Short mmCIF file of C-alpha atoms and ligand atoms in Angstrom, two decimals:
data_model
loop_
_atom_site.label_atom_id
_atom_site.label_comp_id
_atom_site.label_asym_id
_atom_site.label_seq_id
_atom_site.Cartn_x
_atom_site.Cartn_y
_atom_site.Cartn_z
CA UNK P 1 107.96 -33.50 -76.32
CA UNK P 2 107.04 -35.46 -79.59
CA UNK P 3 103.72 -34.64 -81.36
CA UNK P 4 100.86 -38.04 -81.20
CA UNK P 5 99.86 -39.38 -84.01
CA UNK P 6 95.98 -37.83 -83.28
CA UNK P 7 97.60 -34.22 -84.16
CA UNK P 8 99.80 -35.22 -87.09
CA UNK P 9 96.40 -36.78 -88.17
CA UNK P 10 94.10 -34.19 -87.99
CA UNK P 11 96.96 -31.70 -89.61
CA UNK P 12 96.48 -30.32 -93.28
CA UNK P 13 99.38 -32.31 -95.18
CA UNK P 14 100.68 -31.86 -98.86
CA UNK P 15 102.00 -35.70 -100.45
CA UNK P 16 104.62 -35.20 -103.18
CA UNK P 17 106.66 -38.34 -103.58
CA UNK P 18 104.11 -41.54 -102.80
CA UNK P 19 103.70 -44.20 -105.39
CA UNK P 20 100.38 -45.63 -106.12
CA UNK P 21 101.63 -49.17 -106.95
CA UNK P 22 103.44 -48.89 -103.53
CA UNK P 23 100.08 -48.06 -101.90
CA UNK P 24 97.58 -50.42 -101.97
CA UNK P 25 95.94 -52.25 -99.22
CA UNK P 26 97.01 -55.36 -98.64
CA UNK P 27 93.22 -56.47 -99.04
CA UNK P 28 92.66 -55.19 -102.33
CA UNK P 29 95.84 -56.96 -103.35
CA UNK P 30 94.73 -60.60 -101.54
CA UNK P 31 91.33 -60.30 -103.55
CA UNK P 32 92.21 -58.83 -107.12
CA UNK P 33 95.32 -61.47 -107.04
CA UNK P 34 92.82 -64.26 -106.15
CA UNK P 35 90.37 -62.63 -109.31
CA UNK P 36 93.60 -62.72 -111.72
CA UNK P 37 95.19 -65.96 -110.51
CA UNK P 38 98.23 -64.16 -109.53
CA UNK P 39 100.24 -66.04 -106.64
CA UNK P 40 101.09 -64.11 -103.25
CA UNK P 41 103.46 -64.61 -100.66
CA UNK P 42 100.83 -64.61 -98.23
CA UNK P 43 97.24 -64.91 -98.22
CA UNK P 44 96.43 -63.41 -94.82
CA UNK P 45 96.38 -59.80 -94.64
CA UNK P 46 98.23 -59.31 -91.67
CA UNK P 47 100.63 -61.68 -93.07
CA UNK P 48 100.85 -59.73 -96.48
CA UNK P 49 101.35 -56.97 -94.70
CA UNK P 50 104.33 -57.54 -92.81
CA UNK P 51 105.82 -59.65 -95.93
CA UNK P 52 105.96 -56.59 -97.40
CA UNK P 53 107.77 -55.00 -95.07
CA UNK P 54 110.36 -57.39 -94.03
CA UNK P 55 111.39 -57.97 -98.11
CA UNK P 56 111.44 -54.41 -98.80
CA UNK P 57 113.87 -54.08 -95.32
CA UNK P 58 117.19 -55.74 -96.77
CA UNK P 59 119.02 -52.75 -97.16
CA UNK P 60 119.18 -52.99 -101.38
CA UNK P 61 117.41 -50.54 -103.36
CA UNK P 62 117.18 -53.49 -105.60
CA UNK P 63 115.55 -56.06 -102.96
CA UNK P 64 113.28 -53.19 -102.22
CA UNK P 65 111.92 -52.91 -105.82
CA UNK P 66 111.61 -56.34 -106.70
CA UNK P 67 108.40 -56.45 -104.11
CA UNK P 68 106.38 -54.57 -106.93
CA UNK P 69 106.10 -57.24 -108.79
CA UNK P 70 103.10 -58.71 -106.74
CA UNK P 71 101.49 -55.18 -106.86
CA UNK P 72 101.91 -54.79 -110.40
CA UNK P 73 100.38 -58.35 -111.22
CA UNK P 74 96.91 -56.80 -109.99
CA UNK P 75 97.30 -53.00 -111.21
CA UNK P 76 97.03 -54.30 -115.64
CA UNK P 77 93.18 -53.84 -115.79
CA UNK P 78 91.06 -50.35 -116.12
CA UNK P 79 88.79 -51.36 -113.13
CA UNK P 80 91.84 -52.86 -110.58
CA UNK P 81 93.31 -49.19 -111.42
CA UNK P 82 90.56 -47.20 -110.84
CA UNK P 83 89.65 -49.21 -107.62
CA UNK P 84 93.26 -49.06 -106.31
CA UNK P 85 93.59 -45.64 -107.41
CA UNK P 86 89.99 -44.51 -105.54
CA UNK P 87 91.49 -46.46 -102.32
CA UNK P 88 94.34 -44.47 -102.89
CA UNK P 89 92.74 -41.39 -102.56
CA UNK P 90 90.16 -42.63 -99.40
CA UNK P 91 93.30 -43.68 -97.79
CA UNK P 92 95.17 -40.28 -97.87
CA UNK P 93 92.25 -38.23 -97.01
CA UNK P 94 91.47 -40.32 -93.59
CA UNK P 95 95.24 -39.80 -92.85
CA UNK P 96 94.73 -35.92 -93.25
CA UNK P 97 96.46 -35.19 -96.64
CA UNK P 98 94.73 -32.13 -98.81
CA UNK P 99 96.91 -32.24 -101.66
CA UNK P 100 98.74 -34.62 -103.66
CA UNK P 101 101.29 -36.20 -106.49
CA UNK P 102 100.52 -40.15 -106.91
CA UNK P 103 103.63 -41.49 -109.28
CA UNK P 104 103.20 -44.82 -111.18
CA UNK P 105 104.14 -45.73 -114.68
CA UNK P 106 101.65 -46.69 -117.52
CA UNK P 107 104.49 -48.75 -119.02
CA UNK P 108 104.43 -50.99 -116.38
CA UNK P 109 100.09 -51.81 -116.71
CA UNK P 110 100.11 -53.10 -119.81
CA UNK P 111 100.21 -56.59 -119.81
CA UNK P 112 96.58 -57.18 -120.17
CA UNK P 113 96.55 -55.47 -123.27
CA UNK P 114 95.82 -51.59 -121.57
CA UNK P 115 96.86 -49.19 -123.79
CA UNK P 116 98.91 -46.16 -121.94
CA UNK P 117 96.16 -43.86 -122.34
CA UNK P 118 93.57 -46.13 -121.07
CA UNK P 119 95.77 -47.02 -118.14
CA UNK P 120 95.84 -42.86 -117.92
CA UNK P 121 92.55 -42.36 -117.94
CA UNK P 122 91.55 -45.04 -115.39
CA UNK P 123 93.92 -44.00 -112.69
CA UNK P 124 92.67 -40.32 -113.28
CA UNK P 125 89.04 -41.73 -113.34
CA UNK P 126 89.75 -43.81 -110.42
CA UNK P 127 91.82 -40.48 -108.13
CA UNK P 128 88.46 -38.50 -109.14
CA UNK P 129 85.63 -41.11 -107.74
CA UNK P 130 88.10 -41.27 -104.38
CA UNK P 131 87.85 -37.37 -104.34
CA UNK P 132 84.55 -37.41 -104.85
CA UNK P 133 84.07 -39.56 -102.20
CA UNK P 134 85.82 -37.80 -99.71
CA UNK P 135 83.94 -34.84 -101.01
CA UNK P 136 81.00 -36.74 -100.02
CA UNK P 137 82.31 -37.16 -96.59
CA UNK P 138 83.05 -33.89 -96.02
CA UNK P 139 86.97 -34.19 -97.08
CA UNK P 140 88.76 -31.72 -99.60
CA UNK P 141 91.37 -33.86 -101.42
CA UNK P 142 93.35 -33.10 -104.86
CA UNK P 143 95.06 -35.87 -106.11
CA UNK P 144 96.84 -35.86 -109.59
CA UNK P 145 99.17 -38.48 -111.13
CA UNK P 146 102.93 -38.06 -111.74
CA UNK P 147 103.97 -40.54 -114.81
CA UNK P 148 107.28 -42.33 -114.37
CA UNK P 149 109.19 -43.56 -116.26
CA UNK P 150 111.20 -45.84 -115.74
CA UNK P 151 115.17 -45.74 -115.86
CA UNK P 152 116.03 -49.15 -116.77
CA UNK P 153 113.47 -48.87 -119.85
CA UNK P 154 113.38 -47.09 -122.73
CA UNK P 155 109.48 -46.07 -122.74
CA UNK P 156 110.73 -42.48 -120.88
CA UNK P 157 110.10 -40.40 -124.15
CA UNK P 158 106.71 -41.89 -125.10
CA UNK P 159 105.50 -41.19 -121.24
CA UNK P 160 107.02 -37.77 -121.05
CA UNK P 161 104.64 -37.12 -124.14
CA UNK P 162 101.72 -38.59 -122.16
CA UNK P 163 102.64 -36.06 -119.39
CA UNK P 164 102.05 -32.98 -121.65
CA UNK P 165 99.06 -34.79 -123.42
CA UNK P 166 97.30 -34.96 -119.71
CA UNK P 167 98.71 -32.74 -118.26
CA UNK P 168 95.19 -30.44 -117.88
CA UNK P 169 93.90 -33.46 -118.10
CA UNK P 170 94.91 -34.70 -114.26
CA UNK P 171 98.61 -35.01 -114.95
CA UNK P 172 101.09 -32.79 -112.96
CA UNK P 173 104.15 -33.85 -114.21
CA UNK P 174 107.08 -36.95 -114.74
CA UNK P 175 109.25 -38.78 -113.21
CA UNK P 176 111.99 -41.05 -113.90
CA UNK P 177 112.47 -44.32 -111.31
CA UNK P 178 113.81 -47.74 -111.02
CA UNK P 179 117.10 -49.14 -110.14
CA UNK P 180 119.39 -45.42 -109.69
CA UNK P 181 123.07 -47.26 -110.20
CA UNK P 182 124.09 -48.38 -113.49
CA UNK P 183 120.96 -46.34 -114.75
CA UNK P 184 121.56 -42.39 -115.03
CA UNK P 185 119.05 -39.94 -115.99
CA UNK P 186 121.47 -38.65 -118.97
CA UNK P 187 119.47 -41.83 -120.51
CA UNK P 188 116.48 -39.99 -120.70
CA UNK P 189 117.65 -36.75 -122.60
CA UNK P 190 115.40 -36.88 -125.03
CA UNK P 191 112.36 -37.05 -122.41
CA UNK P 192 114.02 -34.47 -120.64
CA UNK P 193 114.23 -32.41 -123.53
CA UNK P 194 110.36 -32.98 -124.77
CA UNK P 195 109.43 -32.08 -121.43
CA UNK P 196 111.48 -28.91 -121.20
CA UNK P 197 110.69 -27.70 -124.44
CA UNK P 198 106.44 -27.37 -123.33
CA UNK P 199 107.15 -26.19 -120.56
CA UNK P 200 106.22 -29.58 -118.53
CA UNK P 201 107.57 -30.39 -114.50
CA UNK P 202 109.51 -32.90 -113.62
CA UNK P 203 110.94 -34.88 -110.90
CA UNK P 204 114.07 -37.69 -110.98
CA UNK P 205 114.77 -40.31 -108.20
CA UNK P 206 118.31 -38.82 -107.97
CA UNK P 207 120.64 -39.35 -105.03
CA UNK P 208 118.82 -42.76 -103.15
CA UNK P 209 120.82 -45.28 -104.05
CA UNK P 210 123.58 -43.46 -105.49
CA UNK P 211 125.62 -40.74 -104.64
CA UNK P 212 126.56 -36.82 -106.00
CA UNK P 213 126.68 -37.54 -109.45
CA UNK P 214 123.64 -38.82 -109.99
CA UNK P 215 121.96 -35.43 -108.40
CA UNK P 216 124.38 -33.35 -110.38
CA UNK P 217 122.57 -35.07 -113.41
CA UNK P 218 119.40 -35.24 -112.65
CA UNK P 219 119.78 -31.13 -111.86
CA UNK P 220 122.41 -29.66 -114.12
CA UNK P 221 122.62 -32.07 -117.35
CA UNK P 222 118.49 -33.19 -117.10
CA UNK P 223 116.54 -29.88 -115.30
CA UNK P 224 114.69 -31.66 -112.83
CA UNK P 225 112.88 -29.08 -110.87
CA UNK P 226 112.82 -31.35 -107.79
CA UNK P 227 115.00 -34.59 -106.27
CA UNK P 228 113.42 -37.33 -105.69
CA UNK P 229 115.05 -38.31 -102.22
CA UNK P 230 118.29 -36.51 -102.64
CA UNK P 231 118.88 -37.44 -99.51
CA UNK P 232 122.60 -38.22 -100.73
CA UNK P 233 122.98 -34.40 -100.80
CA UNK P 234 124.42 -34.82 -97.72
CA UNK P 235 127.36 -36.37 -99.28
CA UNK P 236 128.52 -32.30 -100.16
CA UNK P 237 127.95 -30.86 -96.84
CA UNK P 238 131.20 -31.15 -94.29
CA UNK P 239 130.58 -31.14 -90.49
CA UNK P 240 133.80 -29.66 -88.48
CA UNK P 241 134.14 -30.75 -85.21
CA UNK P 242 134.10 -26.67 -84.87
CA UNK P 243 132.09 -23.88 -86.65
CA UNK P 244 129.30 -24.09 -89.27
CA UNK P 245 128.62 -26.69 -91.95
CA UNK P 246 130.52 -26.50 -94.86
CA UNK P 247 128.66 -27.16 -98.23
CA UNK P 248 130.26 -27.95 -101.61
CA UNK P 249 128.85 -25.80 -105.03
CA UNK P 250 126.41 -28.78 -105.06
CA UNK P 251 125.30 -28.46 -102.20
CA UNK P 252 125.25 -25.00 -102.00
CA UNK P 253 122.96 -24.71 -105.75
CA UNK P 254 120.59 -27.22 -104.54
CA UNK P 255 119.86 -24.96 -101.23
CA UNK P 256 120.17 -21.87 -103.12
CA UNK P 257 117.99 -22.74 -106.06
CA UNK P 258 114.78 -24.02 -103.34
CA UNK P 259 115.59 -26.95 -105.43
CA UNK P 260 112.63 -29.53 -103.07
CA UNK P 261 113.99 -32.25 -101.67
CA UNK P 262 111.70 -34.85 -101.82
CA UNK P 263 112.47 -37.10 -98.41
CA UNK P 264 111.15 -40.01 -97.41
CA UNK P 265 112.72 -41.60 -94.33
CA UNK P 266 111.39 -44.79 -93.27
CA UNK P 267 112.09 -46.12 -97.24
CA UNK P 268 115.84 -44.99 -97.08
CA UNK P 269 116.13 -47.16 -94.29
CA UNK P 270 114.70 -49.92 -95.49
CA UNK P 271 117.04 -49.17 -98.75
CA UNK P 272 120.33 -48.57 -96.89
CA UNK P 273 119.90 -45.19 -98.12
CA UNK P 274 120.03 -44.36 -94.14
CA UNK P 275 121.14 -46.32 -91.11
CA UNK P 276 118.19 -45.40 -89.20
CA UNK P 277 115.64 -42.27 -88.99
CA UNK P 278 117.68 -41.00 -85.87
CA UNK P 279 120.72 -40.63 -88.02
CA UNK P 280 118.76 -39.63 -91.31
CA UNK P 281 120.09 -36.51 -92.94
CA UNK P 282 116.68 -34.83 -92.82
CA UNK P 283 118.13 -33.49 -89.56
CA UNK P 284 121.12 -31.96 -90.58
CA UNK P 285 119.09 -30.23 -93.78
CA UNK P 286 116.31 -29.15 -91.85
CA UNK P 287 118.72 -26.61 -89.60
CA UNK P 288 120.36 -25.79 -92.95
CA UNK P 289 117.30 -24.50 -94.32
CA UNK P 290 117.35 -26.99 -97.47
CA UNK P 291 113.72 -27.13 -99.16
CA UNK P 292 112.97 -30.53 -96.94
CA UNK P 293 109.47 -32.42 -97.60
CA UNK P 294 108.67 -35.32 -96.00
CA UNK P 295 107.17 -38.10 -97.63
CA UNK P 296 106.21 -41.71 -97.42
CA UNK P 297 107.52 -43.06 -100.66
CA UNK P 298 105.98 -46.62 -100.62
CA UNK P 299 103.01 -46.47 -98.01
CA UNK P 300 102.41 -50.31 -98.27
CA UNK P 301 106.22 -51.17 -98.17
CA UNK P 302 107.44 -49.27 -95.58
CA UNK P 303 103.55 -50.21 -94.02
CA UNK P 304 103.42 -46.11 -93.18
CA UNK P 305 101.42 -43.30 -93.67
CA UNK P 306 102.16 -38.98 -93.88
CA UNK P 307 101.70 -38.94 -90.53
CA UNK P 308 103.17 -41.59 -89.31
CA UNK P 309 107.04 -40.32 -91.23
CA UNK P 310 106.19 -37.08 -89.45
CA UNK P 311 105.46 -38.69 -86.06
CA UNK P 312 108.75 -40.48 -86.69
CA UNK P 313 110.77 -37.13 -87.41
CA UNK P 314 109.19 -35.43 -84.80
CA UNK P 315 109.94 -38.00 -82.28
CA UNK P 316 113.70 -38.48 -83.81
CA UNK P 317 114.56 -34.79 -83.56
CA UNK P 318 112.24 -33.53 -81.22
CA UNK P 319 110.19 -31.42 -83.55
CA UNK P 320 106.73 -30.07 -83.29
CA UNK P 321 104.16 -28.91 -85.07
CA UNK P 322 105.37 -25.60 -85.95
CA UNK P 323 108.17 -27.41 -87.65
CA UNK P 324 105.44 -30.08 -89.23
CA UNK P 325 103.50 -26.78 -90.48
CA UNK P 326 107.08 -25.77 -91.93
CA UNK P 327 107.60 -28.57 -93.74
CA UNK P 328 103.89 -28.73 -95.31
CA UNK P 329 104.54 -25.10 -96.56
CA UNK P 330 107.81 -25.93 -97.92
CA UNK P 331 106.12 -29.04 -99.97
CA UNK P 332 103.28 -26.87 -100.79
CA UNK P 333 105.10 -24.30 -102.80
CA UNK P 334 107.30 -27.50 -104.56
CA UNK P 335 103.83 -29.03 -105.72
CA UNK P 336 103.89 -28.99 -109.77
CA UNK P 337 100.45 -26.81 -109.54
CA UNK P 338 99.70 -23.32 -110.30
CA UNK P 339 100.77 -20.22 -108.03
CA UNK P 340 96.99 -19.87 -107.32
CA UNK P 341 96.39 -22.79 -106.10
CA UNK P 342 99.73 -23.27 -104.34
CA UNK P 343 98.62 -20.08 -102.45
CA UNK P 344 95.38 -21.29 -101.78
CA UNK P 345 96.59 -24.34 -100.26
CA UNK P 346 98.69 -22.28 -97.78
CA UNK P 347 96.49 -19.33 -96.74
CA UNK P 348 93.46 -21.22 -96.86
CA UNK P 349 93.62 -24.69 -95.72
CA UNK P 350 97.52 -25.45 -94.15
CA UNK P 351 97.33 -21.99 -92.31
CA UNK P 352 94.40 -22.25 -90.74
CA UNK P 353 94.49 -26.10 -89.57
CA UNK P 354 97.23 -25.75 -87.99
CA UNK P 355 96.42 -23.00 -86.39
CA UNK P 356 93.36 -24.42 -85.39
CA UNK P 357 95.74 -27.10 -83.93
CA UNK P 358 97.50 -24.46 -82.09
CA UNK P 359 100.85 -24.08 -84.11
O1 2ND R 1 112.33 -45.20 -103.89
C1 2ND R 1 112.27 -45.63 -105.05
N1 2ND R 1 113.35 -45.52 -105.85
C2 2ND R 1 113.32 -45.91 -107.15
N2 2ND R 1 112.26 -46.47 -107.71
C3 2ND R 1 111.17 -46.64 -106.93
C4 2ND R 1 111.12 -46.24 -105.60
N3 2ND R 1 109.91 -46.55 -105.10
C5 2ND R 1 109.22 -47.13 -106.11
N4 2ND R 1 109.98 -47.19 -107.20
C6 2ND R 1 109.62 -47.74 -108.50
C7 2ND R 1 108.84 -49.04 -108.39
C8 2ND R 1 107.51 -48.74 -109.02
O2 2ND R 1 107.01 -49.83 -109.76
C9 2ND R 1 107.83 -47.56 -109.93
C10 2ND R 1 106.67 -46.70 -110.33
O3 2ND R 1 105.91 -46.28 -109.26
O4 2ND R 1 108.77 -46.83 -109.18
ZN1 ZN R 2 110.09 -43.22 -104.90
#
């Protein structure tokens, strides 16, 4: 029996990998392109919608990314930030998310002239009026930004510095992101470094679009403390036709470490990443007891929300909402937040609404 959408809905969810420029409404983008001159695809919002959709579905990583472009052309002034930002937020509270990590990167909002800590300061502005919204409504929601960087570029050090600058400041941490073959995170040392050296979190797009090595970086030769997909993880796990699972030393760290695996199923479909969320590895690392989240990844491009990945899973692999409540806590305890909070979270908002929900 597969949990409805109502339940997944009114559950207490925790969002760690969802991008804001892959989250806007496809109204907000018709109106601010019309206010900037920027052409669309499509100027019907239905239409925009499912362009969206179908040119982020061609299997290539690549494909996928170059649909940002028409996002990005109305994200490079301090009010289209803070009003996609707030939108953000209003969007992830009606869905039923109490906590979570929007990614973006300042580098790429500067073309009107923004410097990075303007752009900065109007997404945090902009996260903080949603919040307060939602407040106003009756909602609890944290949101904080995670700043990317991003792996073909070489802005990675200057936004790992913003990270720290911000970082009590509405900033929970970094990322790296972009195009994963041809582009390793060994690039980004130095970032890396910076980051490790005050004590800063971080995250890497590591094992989407390319395989084992790229995971073994990101971990071992960068110290991410969590994979952005890693979905390729699978890649070091053998499955006899008798007896238990084999994993490789990879493998084998990434479950032993609690290193969070940051999934996001309908987007490694639409990447090739997958063949289909039936087959997705989340299975497979869920009985293995990996550190699974699930995530949306690009709400707009994949056209999902939290709830709607989890209805997917659950309906894919029959789970329910003890398992949904599972994976909540596990991306709960990965969130780049204090212990306090983090325990907060658990005992006094996930426990109790799902219990409330009977699970
Ligand atoms: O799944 C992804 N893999 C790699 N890069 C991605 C993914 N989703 C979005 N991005 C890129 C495109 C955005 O412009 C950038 C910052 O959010 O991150
Ligand atoms: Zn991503």
């Amino acid at each position: 029996m597969s949990v409805g959408l109502e339940a997944l809905q009114a559950a207490p969810k925790v969002s760690l990998h969802d991008h804001l420029d892959g989250g806007l409404r496809p109204e907000t983008i018709i109106e601010l392109a019309a206010e900037v001159g920027h052409e669309l695809p499509a100027t019907d919002a239905r239409e925009l919608r499912r362009w969206f959709v179908e040119s982020a579905s061609s299997g290539s990583l690549v494909r996928y990314l170059e649909t940002f472009k028409h996002t990005l052309a109305v994200m490079q002034t301090q009010v289209h930030l803070h009003r996609v930002a707030r939108e953000f937020v209003e969007d992830l509270a009606a869905d039923g998310v109490v906590y979570a990590e929007a990614r973006w990167a300042p580098e790429q909002h500067l073309l009107s002239g923004l410097t990075p800590r303007q752009a900065v300061e109007a997404v945090r502005d902009g996260l903080e009026a949603g919040a307060q919204a939602c407040r106003d409504r009756g909602r609890t929601i944290i949101v904080r930004q995670l700043l990317t960087g991003m792996r073909h570029a070489s802005a990675s050090r200057e936004i790992a510095e913003l990270a720290v600058d911000y970082r009590h400041d509405g900033v929970a941490g970094f990322d790296i992101a972009g195009a994963e073959a041809g582009h390793p995170p060994t690039r980004h040392l130095d970032a890396f470094d910076y980051l490790k050296r005050n004590n800063a979190y971080f995250t890497v797009h590591a094992g989407e679009a390319f395989g084992l090595p790229s995971i073994w970086e990101a971990l071992q030769l960068c110290g991410a403390n969590r994979l952005g997909h890693g979905v390729r993880i699978i890649d070091d796990i053998t499955v006899p036709d008798y007896g238990p699972p084999r994993l490789g030393d990879l493998a084998a760290y990434v479950r032993n470490m609690r290193i969070p695996l940051e999934l996001c199923p309908s987007s490694n479909v639409q990447t090739g990443a997958a063949s289909s969320i039936a087959e997705h590895p989340i299975g497979l690392l869920t009985d293995l007891r990996f550190r699974v989240t699930v995530n949306c990844d690009n709400q707009l491009m994949s056209d999902t929300t939290l709830s709607r990945e989890f209805a997917k899973v659950c309906e894919a692999f029959d789970y329910d909402l003890e398992d949904v409540r599972w994976f909540t806590i596990n991306a709960a305890k990965s969130a780049f937040h204090s212990f306090d909070l983090r325990l907060a979270l658990i005992e006094e908002v996930i426990k109790p609404g799902f219990a409330r929900l009977g699970a």
